[in-house]
PDB file of C-alpha atoms and ligand atoms in Angstrom:
ATOM      1  CA  MET A   1      32.772 -12.568   2.440  1.00 93.00           C
ATOM      2  CA  PHE A   2      31.759 -10.637   5.577  1.00 94.00           C
ATOM      3  CA  TYR A   3      32.055  -6.872   5.059  1.00 97.00           C
ATOM      4  CA  GLN A   4      32.167  -4.789   8.208  1.00 98.00           C
ATOM      5  CA  PRO A   5      32.276  -1.069   7.319  1.00 98.00           C
ATOM      6  CA  ARG A   6      32.615   1.635   9.979  1.00 98.00           C
ATOM      7  CA  GLN A   7      31.121   4.434   7.876  1.00 98.00           C
ATOM      8  CA  LEU A   8      27.655   4.586   6.358  1.00 98.00           C
ATOM      9  CA  ASP A   9      29.059   5.894   3.040  1.00 98.00           C
ATOM     10  CA  GLU A  10      31.172   2.780   2.713  1.00 98.00           C
ATOM     11  CA  ALA A  11      28.201   0.528   3.554  1.00 98.00           C
ATOM     12  CA  LEU A  12      26.047   2.293   0.957  1.00 98.00           C
ATOM     13  CA  ARG A  13      28.779   2.034  -1.666  1.00 98.00           C
ATOM     14  CA  LEU A  14      29.166  -1.715  -1.134  1.00 98.00           C
ATOM     15  CA  ARG A  15      25.404  -2.226  -1.277  1.00 98.00           C
ATOM     16  CA  ALA A  16      25.090  -0.172  -4.481  1.00 98.00           C
ATOM     17  CA  GLN A  17      27.941  -2.106  -6.119  1.00 96.00           C
ATOM     18  CA  MET A  18      26.879  -5.621  -5.098  1.00 95.00           C
ATOM     19  CA  GLY A  19      23.077  -5.354  -4.863  1.00 93.00           C
ATOM     20  CA  SER A  20      21.330  -8.608  -4.023  1.00 92.00           C
ATOM     21  CA  ASP A  21      24.663 -10.483  -3.800  1.00 93.00           C
ATOM     22  CA  LEU A  22      25.202  -8.641  -0.519  1.00 95.00           C
ATOM     23  CA  THR A  23      22.806  -9.195   2.364  1.00 96.00           C
ATOM     24  CA  PRO A  24      22.660  -6.567   5.111  1.00 98.00           C
ATOM     25  CA  ILE A  25      22.815  -7.901   8.647  1.00 98.00           C
ATOM     26  CA  CYS A  26      22.076  -5.646  11.603  1.00 97.00           C
ATOM     27  CA  GLY A  27      21.323  -7.564  14.811  1.00 97.00           C
ATOM     28  CA  GLY A  28      21.193 -10.932  13.043  1.00 97.00           C
ATOM     29  CA  THR A  29      18.183 -12.118  15.077  1.00 97.00           C
ATOM     30  CA  ASP A  30      16.208 -13.020  11.947  1.00 96.00           C
ATOM     31  CA  ILE A  31      19.054 -13.834   9.569  1.00 95.00           C
ATOM     32  CA  ILE A  32      20.781 -16.276  11.864  1.00 93.00           C
ATOM     33  CA  VAL A  33      17.514 -18.112  12.520  1.00 92.00           C
ATOM     34  CA  ALA A  34      16.999 -18.395   8.740  1.00 90.00           C
ATOM     35  CA  LEU A  35      20.608 -19.538   8.296  1.00 89.00           C
ATOM     36  CA  ASN A  36      20.160 -22.279  10.889  1.00 90.00           C
ATOM     37  CA  ARG A  37      16.902 -23.344   9.287  1.00 90.00           C
ATOM     38  CA  ASN A  38      18.093 -23.389   5.676  1.00 87.00           C
ATOM     39  CA  GLY A  39      21.614 -24.631   6.297  1.00 81.00           C
ATOM     40  CA  HIS A  40      23.006 -22.197   3.719  1.00 79.00           C
ATOM     41  CA  GLY A  41      23.179 -18.441   3.662  1.00 78.00           C
ATOM     42  CA  PRO A  42      23.747 -15.487   1.375  1.00 83.00           C
ATOM     43  CA  LYS A  43      26.915 -15.138  -0.721  1.00 86.00           C
ATOM     44  CA  HIS A  44      28.162 -12.041   1.110  1.00 95.00           C
ATOM     45  CA  TYR A  45      27.145 -10.218   4.279  1.00 96.00           C
ATOM     46  CA  LEU A  46      27.162  -6.504   4.995  1.00 98.00           C
ATOM     47  CA  ASP A  47      27.394  -6.157   8.769  1.00 98.00           C
ATOM     48  CA  LEU A  48      25.948  -2.784   9.788  1.00 98.00           C
ATOM     49  CA  SER A  49      26.460  -3.190  13.522  1.00 97.00           C
ATOM     50  CA  HIS A  50      29.794  -1.322  13.488  1.00 97.00           C
ATOM     51  CA  VAL A  51      28.663   1.656  11.418  1.00 98.00           C
ATOM     52  CA  GLU A  52      29.233   4.849  13.391  1.00 98.00           C
ATOM     53  CA  GLY A  53      26.058   6.666  14.396  1.00 97.00           C
ATOM     54  CA  PHE A  54      23.807   3.905  13.054  1.00 98.00           C
ATOM     55  CA  SER A  55      21.937   3.527  16.347  1.00 97.00           C
ATOM     56  CA  GLU A  56      21.334   7.221  17.016  1.00 97.00           C
ATOM     57  CA  VAL A  57      17.961   8.522  18.149  1.00 98.00           C
ATOM     58  CA  ARG A  58      17.230  12.225  17.542  1.00 97.00           C
ATOM     59  CA  ARG A  59      14.326  14.515  18.356  1.00 96.00           C
ATOM     60  CA  ASP A  60      13.990  17.082  15.611  1.00 90.00           C
ATOM     61  CA  ASN A  61      11.158  19.571  14.859  1.00 86.00           C
ATOM     62  CA  GLY A  62       8.386  17.579  16.519  1.00 92.00           C
ATOM     63  CA  SER A  63       9.578  14.221  15.164  1.00 97.00           C
ATOM     64  CA  TRP A  64      11.649  11.324  16.353  1.00 98.00           C
ATOM     65  CA  GLU A  65      14.275  10.044  13.964  1.00 98.00           C
ATOM     66  CA  LEU A  66      15.640   6.592  14.688  1.00 98.00           C
ATOM     67  CA  SER A  67      18.678   5.376  12.778  1.00 98.00           C
ATOM     68  CA  GLY A  68      18.208   1.944  11.247  1.00 98.00           C
ATOM     69  CA  GLY A  69      20.384   0.224  13.842  1.00 98.00           C
ATOM     70  CA  THR A  70      18.285   1.426  16.794  1.00 98.00           C
ATOM     71  CA  THR A  71      17.662  -1.597  18.995  1.00 98.00           C
ATOM     72  CA  PHE A  72      14.412  -2.593  20.671  1.00 98.00           C
ATOM     73  CA  THR A  73      16.068  -1.923  24.042  1.00 98.00           C
ATOM     74  CA  LYS A  74      16.603   1.687  22.992  1.00 98.00           C
ATOM     75  CA  MET A  75      13.120   2.006  21.501  1.00 98.00           C
ATOM     76  CA  GLY A  76      11.722   0.776  24.800  1.00 98.00           C
ATOM     77  CA  LEU A  77      12.903   4.061  26.355  1.00 97.00           C
ATOM     78  CA  LEU A  78      11.101   6.348  23.869  1.00 97.00           C
ATOM     79  CA  PRO A  79       8.101   8.372  25.076  1.00 96.00           C
ATOM     80  CA  VAL A  80       5.996   7.003  22.190  1.00 97.00           C
ATOM     81  CA  ARG A  81       3.938   4.436  24.004  1.00 97.00           C
ATOM     82  CA  ALA A  82       2.943   2.151  21.117  1.00 98.00           C
ATOM     83  CA  LEU A  83       6.531   1.825  19.909  1.00 98.00           C
ATOM     84  CA  ALA A  84       8.073   1.545  23.375  1.00 98.00           C
ATOM     85  CA  GLU A  85       5.609  -1.110  24.534  1.00 97.00           C
ATOM     86  CA  ALA A  86       5.865  -2.983  21.233  1.00 97.00           C
ATOM     87  CA  ALA A  87       9.654  -2.966  21.579  1.00 97.00           C
ATOM     88  CA  MET A  88       9.531  -4.314  25.111  1.00 96.00           C
ATOM     89  CA  THR A  89       7.376  -7.284  24.014  1.00 94.00           C
ATOM     90  CA  VAL A  90       9.943  -8.435  21.440  1.00 96.00           C
ATOM     91  CA  GLY A  91      11.807 -11.620  22.375  1.00 94.00           C
ATOM     92  CA  GLY A  92      13.749 -11.473  25.636  1.00 94.00           C
ATOM     93  CA  PRO A  93      16.453  -8.997  26.754  1.00 95.00           C
ATOM     94  CA  ALA A  94      19.181 -10.543  24.584  1.00 96.00           C
ATOM     95  CA  ILE A  95      17.031 -10.321  21.437  1.00 96.00           C
ATOM     96  CA  ARG A  96      16.028  -6.751  22.291  1.00 97.00           C
ATOM     97  CA  ASN A  97      19.681  -5.778  22.723  1.00 98.00           C
ATOM     98  CA  CYS A  98      20.484  -6.996  19.191  1.00 98.00           C
ATOM     99  CA  GLY A  99      17.265  -6.741  17.151  1.00 98.00           C
ATOM    100  CA  THR A 100      16.798  -3.452  15.313  1.00 98.00           C
ATOM    101  CA  ILE A 101      14.077  -1.439  13.649  1.00 98.00           C
ATOM    102  CA  ALA A 102      15.767  -1.762  10.241  1.00 98.00           C
ATOM    103  CA  GLY A 103      15.838  -5.543  10.695  1.00 98.00           C
ATOM    104  CA  ASN A 104      12.149  -5.596  11.648  1.00 98.00           C
ATOM    105  CA  LEU A 105      11.335  -3.573   8.524  1.00 98.00           C
ATOM    106  CA  GLY A 106      13.740  -5.652   6.407  1.00 98.00           C
ATOM    107  CA  THR A 107      12.080  -8.914   7.409  1.00 98.00           C
ATOM    108  CA  ALA A 108       8.635  -7.288   7.024  1.00 98.00           C
ATOM    109  CA  SER A 109       6.885 -10.137   8.805  1.00 97.00           C
ATOM    110  CA  PRO A 110       3.120  -9.709   9.275  1.00 97.00           C
ATOM    111  CA  ALA A 111       3.967 -10.361  12.946  1.00 96.00           C
ATOM    112  CA  GLY A 112       6.589  -7.577  13.110  1.00 97.00           C
ATOM    113  CA  ASP A 113       5.720  -5.717  16.310  1.00 97.00           C
ATOM    114  CA  GLY A 114       7.831  -2.670  15.427  1.00 98.00           C
ATOM    115  CA  CYS A 115       6.192  -2.489  11.981  1.00 98.00           C
ATOM    116  CA  VAL A 116       2.696  -2.417  13.533  1.00 98.00           C
ATOM    117  CA  ALA A 117       3.627   0.370  15.944  1.00 98.00           C
ATOM    118  CA  LEU A 118       5.159   2.447  13.130  1.00 98.00           C
ATOM    119  CA  LEU A 119       2.066   1.941  10.959  1.00 98.00           C
ATOM    120  CA  ALA A 120      -0.101   3.431  13.725  1.00 98.00           C
ATOM    121  CA  VAL A 121       1.772   6.742  13.684  1.00 98.00           C
ATOM    122  CA  ASP A 122       2.190   7.242   9.927  1.00 98.00           C
ATOM    123  CA  ALA A 123       5.955   6.840  10.198  1.00 98.00           C
ATOM    124  CA  GLU A 124       8.203   7.332   7.183  1.00 98.00           C
ATOM    125  CA  VAL A 125      10.960   4.926   6.182  1.00 98.00           C
ATOM    126  CA  GLU A 126      14.210   6.385   4.881  1.00 98.00           C
ATOM    127  CA  LEU A 127      15.754   4.302   2.078  1.00 98.00           C
ATOM    128  CA  THR A 128      19.169   5.404   0.883  1.00 98.00           C
ATOM    129  CA  HIS A 129      21.290   4.705  -2.183  1.00 98.00           C
ATOM    130  CA  ALA A 130      24.962   5.628  -2.447  1.00 98.00           C
ATOM    131  CA  THR A 131      24.512   8.036  -5.363  1.00 98.00           C
ATOM    132  CA  ARG A 132      20.751   8.524  -5.819  1.00 98.00           C
ATOM    133  CA  GLY A 133      20.557   9.672  -2.176  1.00 98.00           C
ATOM    134  CA  ARG A 134      17.643   9.350   0.266  1.00 98.00           C
ATOM    135  CA  ARG A 135      13.950   8.778  -0.371  1.00 98.00           C
ATOM    136  CA  MET A 136      11.276   8.861   2.313  1.00 98.00           C
ATOM    137  CA  ILE A 137       8.487   6.296   1.911  1.00 98.00           C
ATOM    138  CA  PRO A 138       5.263   6.585   3.929  1.00 98.00           C
ATOM    139  CA  ILE A 139       5.102   3.371   5.936  1.00 98.00           C
ATOM    140  CA  ALA A 140       1.704   2.514   4.459  1.00 96.00           C
ATOM    141  CA  GLU A 141       3.414   2.252   1.030  1.00 98.00           C
ATOM    142  CA  TYR A 142       6.464   0.393   2.287  1.00 98.00           C
ATOM    143  CA  PHE A 143       4.851  -3.069   2.682  1.00 98.00           C
ATOM    144  CA  THR A 144       3.956  -4.379  -0.778  1.00 98.00           C
ATOM    145  CA  GLY A 145       3.129  -8.054  -0.080  1.00 97.00           C
ATOM    146  CA  PHE A 146       3.976 -11.005   2.141  1.00 97.00           C
ATOM    147  CA  ARG A 147       7.533 -10.183   3.288  1.00 97.00           C
ATOM    148  CA  LYS A 148       7.854  -7.866   0.278  1.00 98.00           C
ATOM    149  CA  THR A 149       8.701  -4.184   0.547  1.00 98.00           C
ATOM    150  CA  ALA A 150       9.553  -1.071  -1.433  1.00 98.00           C
ATOM    151  CA  LEU A 151      13.258  -1.469  -0.519  1.00 98.00           C
ATOM    152  CA  LEU A 152      15.415  -1.891  -3.637  1.00 98.00           C
ATOM    153  CA  ALA A 153      18.289  -4.377  -3.732  1.00 97.00           C
ATOM    154  CA  ASP A 154      20.860  -1.567  -3.944  1.00 98.00           C
ATOM    155  CA  GLU A 155      19.476   0.500  -1.025  1.00 98.00           C
ATOM    156  CA  LEU A 156      19.679   0.353   2.742  1.00 98.00           C
ATOM    157  CA  ILE A 157      17.056   1.208   5.339  1.00 98.00           C
ATOM    158  CA  THR A 158      18.869   4.048   7.051  1.00 98.00           C
ATOM    159  CA  ALA A 159      16.246   5.543   9.385  1.00 98.00           C
ATOM    160  CA  VAL A 160      12.602   5.892  10.350  1.00 98.00           C
ATOM    161  CA  ARG A 161      10.863   9.142  11.238  1.00 98.00           C
ATOM    162  CA  LEU A 162       7.723   9.415  13.343  1.00 98.00           C
ATOM    163  CA  PRO A 163       5.735  12.218  14.956  1.00 98.00           C
ATOM    164  CA  ALA A 164       6.467  12.948  18.600  1.00 97.00           C
ATOM    165  CA  ASP A 165       3.053  14.352  19.541  1.00 96.00           C
ATOM    166  CA  TRP A 166       0.598  11.540  18.742  1.00 97.00           C
ATOM    167  CA  ARG A 167      -1.338   9.794  21.490  1.00 97.00           C
ATOM    168  CA  THR A 168      -0.787   6.053  21.043  1.00 98.00           C
ATOM    169  CA  GLY A 169      -1.753   2.723  22.523  1.00 98.00           C
ATOM    170  CA  TRP A 170      -0.589  -0.839  22.026  1.00 97.00           C
ATOM    171  CA  TYR A 171      -1.658  -4.348  22.933  1.00 97.00           C
ATOM    172  CA  LYS A 172      -0.269  -7.738  22.038  1.00 96.00           C
ATOM    173  CA  ILE A 173      -1.916 -11.114  22.533  1.00 96.00           C
ATOM    174  CA  GLY A 174       0.458 -14.049  22.721  1.00 91.00           C
ATOM    175  CA  LYS A 175       0.760 -17.318  24.524  1.00 87.00           C
ATOM    176  CA  ARG A 176       3.559 -16.405  26.926  1.00 82.00           C
ATOM    177  CA  GLY A 177       4.859 -13.449  28.879  1.00 75.00           C
ATOM    178  CA  SER A 178       8.140 -13.254  26.992  1.00 74.00           C
ATOM    179  CA  ILE A 179       9.731 -14.658  23.810  1.00 79.00           C
ATOM    180  CA  ASN A 180       6.192 -14.253  22.685  1.00 81.00           C
ATOM    181  CA  ILE A 181       5.291 -14.072  18.998  1.00 87.00           C
ATOM    182  CA  SER A 182       1.991 -12.234  18.551  1.00 90.00           C
ATOM    183  CA  LEU A 183      -1.215 -14.117  17.876  1.00 95.00           C
ATOM    184  CA  VAL A 184      -2.615 -10.655  17.207  1.00 97.00           C
ATOM    185  CA  CYS A 185      -1.152  -7.272  18.028  1.00 97.00           C
ATOM    186  CA  ALA A 186      -2.693  -3.851  17.632  1.00 98.00           C
ATOM    187  CA  ALA A 187      -1.521  -0.265  17.801  1.00 98.00           C
ATOM    188  CA  ILE A 188      -3.638   2.861  17.550  1.00 98.00           C
ATOM    189  CA  GLY A 189      -2.440   6.404  16.998  1.00 98.00           C
ATOM    190  CA  LEU A 190      -4.373   9.673  17.317  1.00 97.00           C
ATOM    191  CA  SER A 191      -2.817  12.814  15.909  1.00 96.00           C
ATOM    192  CA  PRO A 192      -3.386  16.248  17.467  1.00 94.00           C
ATOM    193  CA  ALA A 193      -5.317  17.138  14.270  1.00 94.00           C
ATOM    194  CA  GLY A 194      -7.754  14.249  14.828  1.00 92.00           C
ATOM    195  CA  ASP A 195      -6.318  11.691  12.400  1.00 95.00           C
ATOM    196  CA  VAL A 196      -6.660   8.113  13.598  1.00 97.00           C
ATOM    197  CA  ARG A 197      -4.660   5.067  12.594  1.00 98.00           C
ATOM    198  CA  ILE A 198      -5.635   1.541  13.654  1.00 98.00           C
ATOM    199  CA  ALA A 199      -2.956  -1.042  12.831  1.00 98.00           C
ATOM    200  CA  PHE A 200      -2.783  -4.810  13.297  1.00 98.00           C
ATOM    201  CA  GLY A 201      -0.203  -7.555  13.035  1.00 98.00           C
ATOM    202  CA  CYS A 202      -0.781 -11.274  12.270  1.00 97.00           C
ATOM    203  CA  VAL A 203      -4.163 -10.823  10.602  1.00 98.00           C
ATOM    204  CA  ALA A 204      -3.199 -10.401   6.909  1.00 97.00           C
ATOM    205  CA  PRO A 205      -0.198 -11.121   4.649  1.00 97.00           C
ATOM    206  CA  THR A 206       1.320  -7.814   5.780  1.00 98.00           C
ATOM    207  CA  VAL A 207       0.835  -5.633   8.820  1.00 98.00           C
ATOM    208  CA  ILE A 208      -2.323  -3.662   7.967  1.00 98.00           C
ATOM    209  CA  ARG A 209      -4.557  -0.745   8.854  1.00 98.00           C
ATOM    210  CA  ALA A 210      -8.262  -1.142   9.568  1.00 98.00           C
ATOM    211  CA  LYS A 211      -9.401   1.673   7.320  1.00 98.00           C
ATOM    212  CA  SER A 212     -13.161   1.424   7.720  1.00 98.00           C
ATOM    213  CA  ALA A 213     -12.718   1.390  11.507  1.00 98.00           C
ATOM    214  CA  GLU A 214     -10.497   4.468  11.199  1.00 98.00           C
ATOM    215  CA  ALA A 215     -13.128   6.234   9.084  1.00 98.00           C
ATOM    216  CA  ILE A 216     -15.778   5.740  11.786  1.00 98.00           C
ATOM    217  CA  ILE A 217     -13.627   7.339  14.492  1.00 97.00           C
ATOM    218  CA  ALA A 218     -12.488  10.124  12.170  1.00 96.00           C
ATOM    219  CA  ARG A 219     -16.146  10.924  11.393  1.00 96.00           C
ATOM    220  CA  ASP A 220     -17.797  10.416  14.808  1.00 96.00           C
ATOM    221  CA  GLY A 221     -14.989  10.980  17.325  1.00 95.00           C
ATOM    222  CA  ILE A 222     -14.237   8.561  20.172  1.00 95.00           C
ATOM    223  CA  SER A 223     -17.737   8.169  21.603  1.00 95.00           C
ATOM    224  CA  ASP A 224     -18.980   4.878  23.071  1.00 96.00           C
ATOM    225  CA  GLY A 225     -21.104   4.284  19.978  1.00 97.00           C
ATOM    226  CA  ALA A 226     -18.243   5.013  17.587  1.00 98.00           C
ATOM    227  CA  ILE A 227     -15.877   2.745  19.520  1.00 98.00           C
ATOM    228  CA  GLU A 228     -18.367  -0.113  19.270  1.00 98.00           C
ATOM    229  CA  ALA A 229     -18.921   0.479  15.550  1.00 98.00           C
ATOM    230  CA  ALA A 230     -15.158   0.729  14.948  1.00 98.00           C
ATOM    231  CA  ALA A 231     -14.552  -2.539  16.818  1.00 98.00           C
ATOM    232  CA  LEU A 232     -17.077  -4.321  14.588  1.00 98.00           C
ATOM    233  CA  ALA A 233     -15.640  -2.697  11.458  1.00 98.00           C
ATOM    234  CA  ALA A 234     -12.089  -3.697  12.430  1.00 98.00           C
ATOM    235  CA  MET A 235     -13.161  -7.343  12.540  1.00 98.00           C
ATOM    236  CA  LYS A 236     -14.257  -7.032   8.903  1.00 98.00           C
ATOM    237  CA  ASP A 237     -11.186  -5.080   7.809  1.00 98.00           C
ATOM    238  CA  VAL A 238      -8.807  -7.967   8.548  1.00 98.00           C
ATOM    239  CA  SER A 239      -8.226 -11.271   6.727  1.00 97.00           C
ATOM    240  CA  PRO A 240      -6.560 -13.634   9.198  1.00 97.00           C
ATOM    241  CA  ILE A 241      -5.703 -17.273   8.589  1.00 96.00           C
ATOM    242  CA  THR A 242      -5.812 -20.288  10.866  1.00 97.00           C
ATOM    243  CA  ASP A 243      -2.386 -21.673  11.751  1.00 95.00           C
ATOM    244  CA  HIS A 244      -0.715 -23.612  14.563  1.00 92.00           C
ATOM    245  CA  ARG A 245      -0.844 -20.505  16.793  1.00 92.00           C
ATOM    246  CA  ALA A 246      -4.513 -19.492  16.544  1.00 95.00           C
ATOM    247  CA  SER A 247      -7.661 -19.805  14.467  1.00 97.00           C
ATOM    248  CA  ALA A 248      -8.798 -17.164  12.013  1.00 98.00           C
ATOM    249  CA  SER A 249     -12.040 -16.630  13.941  1.00 98.00           C
ATOM    250  CA  TYR A 250     -10.176 -16.074  17.233  1.00 98.00           C
ATOM    251  CA  ARG A 251      -7.845 -13.574  15.589  1.00 98.00           C
ATOM    252  CA  ARG A 252     -10.744 -11.733  13.974  1.00 98.00           C
ATOM    253  CA  ALA A 253     -12.595 -11.527  17.293  1.00 98.00           C
ATOM    254  CA  MET A 254      -9.470 -10.225  19.036  1.00 98.00           C
ATOM    255  CA  CYS A 255      -9.187  -7.386  16.519  1.00 98.00           C
ATOM    256  CA  GLY A 256     -12.544  -6.158  17.796  1.00 98.00           C
ATOM    257  CA  VAL A 257     -11.531  -6.611  21.433  1.00 98.00           C
ATOM    258  CA  LEU A 258      -8.215  -4.777  21.014  1.00 98.00           C
ATOM    259  CA  THR A 259      -9.751  -1.935  19.020  1.00 98.00           C
ATOM    260  CA  ARG A 260     -12.329  -1.394  21.759  1.00 98.00           C
ATOM    261  CA  ARG A 261      -9.770  -1.690  24.553  1.00 98.00           C
ATOM    262  CA  ILE A 262      -7.170   0.682  23.140  1.00 98.00           C
ATOM    263  CA  LEU A 263      -9.687   3.280  21.943  1.00 98.00           C
ATOM    264  CA  ARG A 264     -11.325   3.365  25.386  1.00 98.00           C
ATOM    265  CA  GLN A 265      -7.926   3.784  27.010  1.00 97.00           C
ATOM    266  CA  LEU A 266      -7.006   6.647  24.668  1.00 97.00           C
ATOM    267  CA  ARG A 267     -10.387   8.329  25.150  1.00 96.00           C
ATOM    268  CA  ASP A 268     -10.122   8.109  28.963  1.00 96.00           C
ATOM    269  CA  GLU A 269      -6.580   9.492  28.937  1.00 94.00           C
ATOM    270  CA  GLN A 270      -7.576  12.341  26.647  1.00 91.00           C
ATOM    271  CA  ALA A 271     -10.530  13.173  28.928  1.00 90.00           C
ATOM    272  CA  ALA A 272      -8.246  13.128  31.981  1.00 91.00           C
ATOM    273  CA  GLY A 273      -5.783  15.497  30.276  1.00 87.00           C
ATOM    274  CA  VAL A 274      -2.940  12.950  30.325  1.00 85.00           C
ATOM    275  CA  GLN A 275      -0.158  14.182  28.020  1.00 81.00           C
ATOM    276  CA  PRO A 276       0.685  11.889  25.080  1.00 81.00           C
TER     277      PRO A 276
HETATM  278  C1  LIG B   1      13.837 -15.652  19.956  1.00 63.29           C
HETATM  279  C2  LIG B   1      13.320 -14.579  19.034  1.00 63.29           C
HETATM  280  C3  LIG B   1      12.176 -13.879  19.390  1.00 63.29           C
HETATM  281  C4  LIG B   1      11.669 -12.869  18.564  1.00 63.29           C
HETATM  282  N1  LIG B   1      10.547 -12.204  18.956  1.00 63.29           N
HETATM  283  C5  LIG B   1      10.047 -11.227  18.155  1.00 63.29           C
HETATM  284  C6  LIG B   1       8.868 -10.526  18.547  1.00 63.29           C
HETATM  285  O1  LIG B   1       8.284 -10.750  19.615  1.00 63.29           O
HETATM  286  N2  LIG B   1       8.408  -9.549  17.709  1.00 63.29           N
HETATM  287  C7  LIG B   1       9.037  -9.245  16.532  1.00 63.29           C
HETATM  288  O2  LIG B   1       8.579  -8.340  15.826  1.00 63.29           O
HETATM  289  N3  LIG B   1      10.148  -9.908  16.143  1.00 63.29           N
HETATM  290  C8  LIG B   1      10.660 -10.899  16.907  1.00 63.29           C
HETATM  291  N4  LIG B   1      11.784 -11.577  16.512  1.00 63.29           N
HETATM  292  C9  LIG B   1      12.375 -11.303  15.199  1.00 63.29           C
HETATM  293  C10 LIG B   1      13.529 -10.283  15.192  1.00 63.29           C
HETATM  294  O3  LIG B   1      14.129 -10.114  16.455  1.00 63.29           O
HETATM  295  C11 LIG B   1      13.074  -8.911  14.672  1.00 63.29           C
HETATM  296  O4  LIG B   1      12.450  -9.017  13.408  1.00 63.29           O
HETATM  297  C12 LIG B   1      14.228  -7.907  14.584  1.00 63.29           C
HETATM  298  O5  LIG B   1      13.702  -6.620  14.403  1.00 63.29           O
HETATM  299  C13 LIG B   1      15.221  -8.200  13.460  1.00 63.29           C
HETATM  300  O6  LIG B   1      16.234  -7.204  13.545  1.00 63.29           O
HETATM  301  P1  LIG B   1      17.771  -7.577  13.291  1.00 63.29           P
HETATM  302  O7  LIG B   1      18.535  -6.322  13.363  1.00 63.29           O
HETATM  303  O8  LIG B   1      18.205  -8.674  14.166  1.00 63.29           O
HETATM  304  O9  LIG B   1      17.640  -8.067  11.774  1.00 63.29           O
HETATM  305  P2  LIG B   1      18.636  -8.991  10.924  1.00 63.29           P
HETATM  306  O10 LIG B   1      18.439 -10.425  11.268  1.00 63.29           O
HETATM  307  O11 LIG B   1      20.008  -8.467  10.954  1.00 63.29           O
HETATM  308  O12 LIG B   1      18.023  -8.701   9.468  1.00 63.29           O
HETATM  309  C14 LIG B   1      16.669  -9.003   9.166  1.00 63.29           C
HETATM  310  C15 LIG B   1      16.367  -8.655   7.705  1.00 63.29           C
HETATM  311  O13 LIG B   1      16.464  -7.250   7.505  1.00 63.29           O
HETATM  312  C16 LIG B   1      17.463  -6.946   6.523  1.00 63.29           C
HETATM  313  N5  LIG B   1      18.137  -5.752   6.981  1.00 63.29           N
HETATM  314  C17 LIG B   1      18.680  -5.533   8.213  1.00 63.29           C
HETATM  315  N6  LIG B   1      19.147  -4.286   8.304  1.00 63.29           N
HETATM  316  C18 LIG B   1      18.900  -3.700   7.103  1.00 63.29           C
HETATM  317  C19 LIG B   1      19.137  -2.396   6.588  1.00 63.29           C
HETATM  318  N7  LIG B   1      19.691  -1.432   7.328  1.00 63.29           N
HETATM  319  N8  LIG B   1      18.764  -2.132   5.316  1.00 63.29           N
HETATM  320  C20 LIG B   1      18.161  -3.083   4.565  1.00 63.29           C
HETATM  321  N9  LIG B   1      17.885  -4.328   5.005  1.00 63.29           N
HETATM  322  C21 LIG B   1      18.257  -4.627   6.257  1.00 63.29           C
HETATM  323  C22 LIG B   1      18.369  -8.165   6.460  1.00 63.29           C
HETATM  324  O14 LIG B   1      19.027  -8.296   5.230  1.00 63.29           O
HETATM  325  C23 LIG B   1      17.354  -9.260   6.720  1.00 63.29           C
HETATM  326  O15 LIG B   1      16.649  -9.552   5.538  1.00 63.29           O
HETATM  327  C24 LIG B   1      12.328 -12.572  17.328  1.00 63.29           C
HETATM  328  C25 LIG B   1      13.483 -13.276  16.975  1.00 63.29           C
HETATM  329  C26 LIG B   1      13.977 -14.263  17.813  1.00 63.29           C
HETATM  330  C27 LIG B   1      15.233 -15.002  17.412  1.00 63.29           C
END
């Protein structure tokens, strides 16, 4: 059965009633690939692409709130550089027009570009149940293992919320200019209060933060010496594997390179008074 509700309440009710028998589908850019690969799919689908207001983007009290169905094309227009640039590296235009932030979080791939960008700004994920209501999960607690998350089988990912005033940077290393799965990607966020978040994709079973690298910048500021120390620490914070795309040692080395590159860029922009 293919359910196609127009209202979020109806979608939430169906999900609460049918739980894991009902698989949400937003843009379908991951699900359809899996369906083609496996040759069989879920029992029932819950198509969220017709739900009214499910792709809205709002600015509210210093935060951005993106509804779950916000596409990469839309995210590419946001003035949050890490997220906008991450979005514009996803697939090609057709994938970006369909693929959504809820789908990226639902798949929870360690290569999820949107997930890495959200991790770098301490975003919160809104998970909603028809009767229990909404709960906000800090993104750092959302990923619980390889493609495992805090989402329950009777909930939907309804939105993400992120601060609007962080300075951010992003870089992705891949083999091609487009339709380019990351070999390594990195996003860094600096809050106005001096918090720093250094996030990577493709170097652990989940997207991760380089916490010892963060601690160095939080303690010493973004000096040349601290950047160098943070780059070395970042290489130790990650646990990449070798696969058909790249070796573990290359990925580890690139974590140092990207940490150095993005931190220098953020420091230079801050010094030049460039607005986040
Ligand atoms: C050619 C190609 C290139 C790609 N390139 C990239 C890339 O460069 N970077 C990248 O990060 N990804 C890439 N992807 C993967 C994909 O586009 C993204 O992961 C995208 O964000 C998935 O969103 P979707 O809406 O299409 O998800 P769907 O396929 O609809 O769903 C994905 C998963 O999320 C769940 N889900 C969806 N919506 C919800 C919801 N509201 N609540 C709960 N669960 C939900 C689904 O049940 C499913 O498990 C690529 C895919 C293709 C086909």
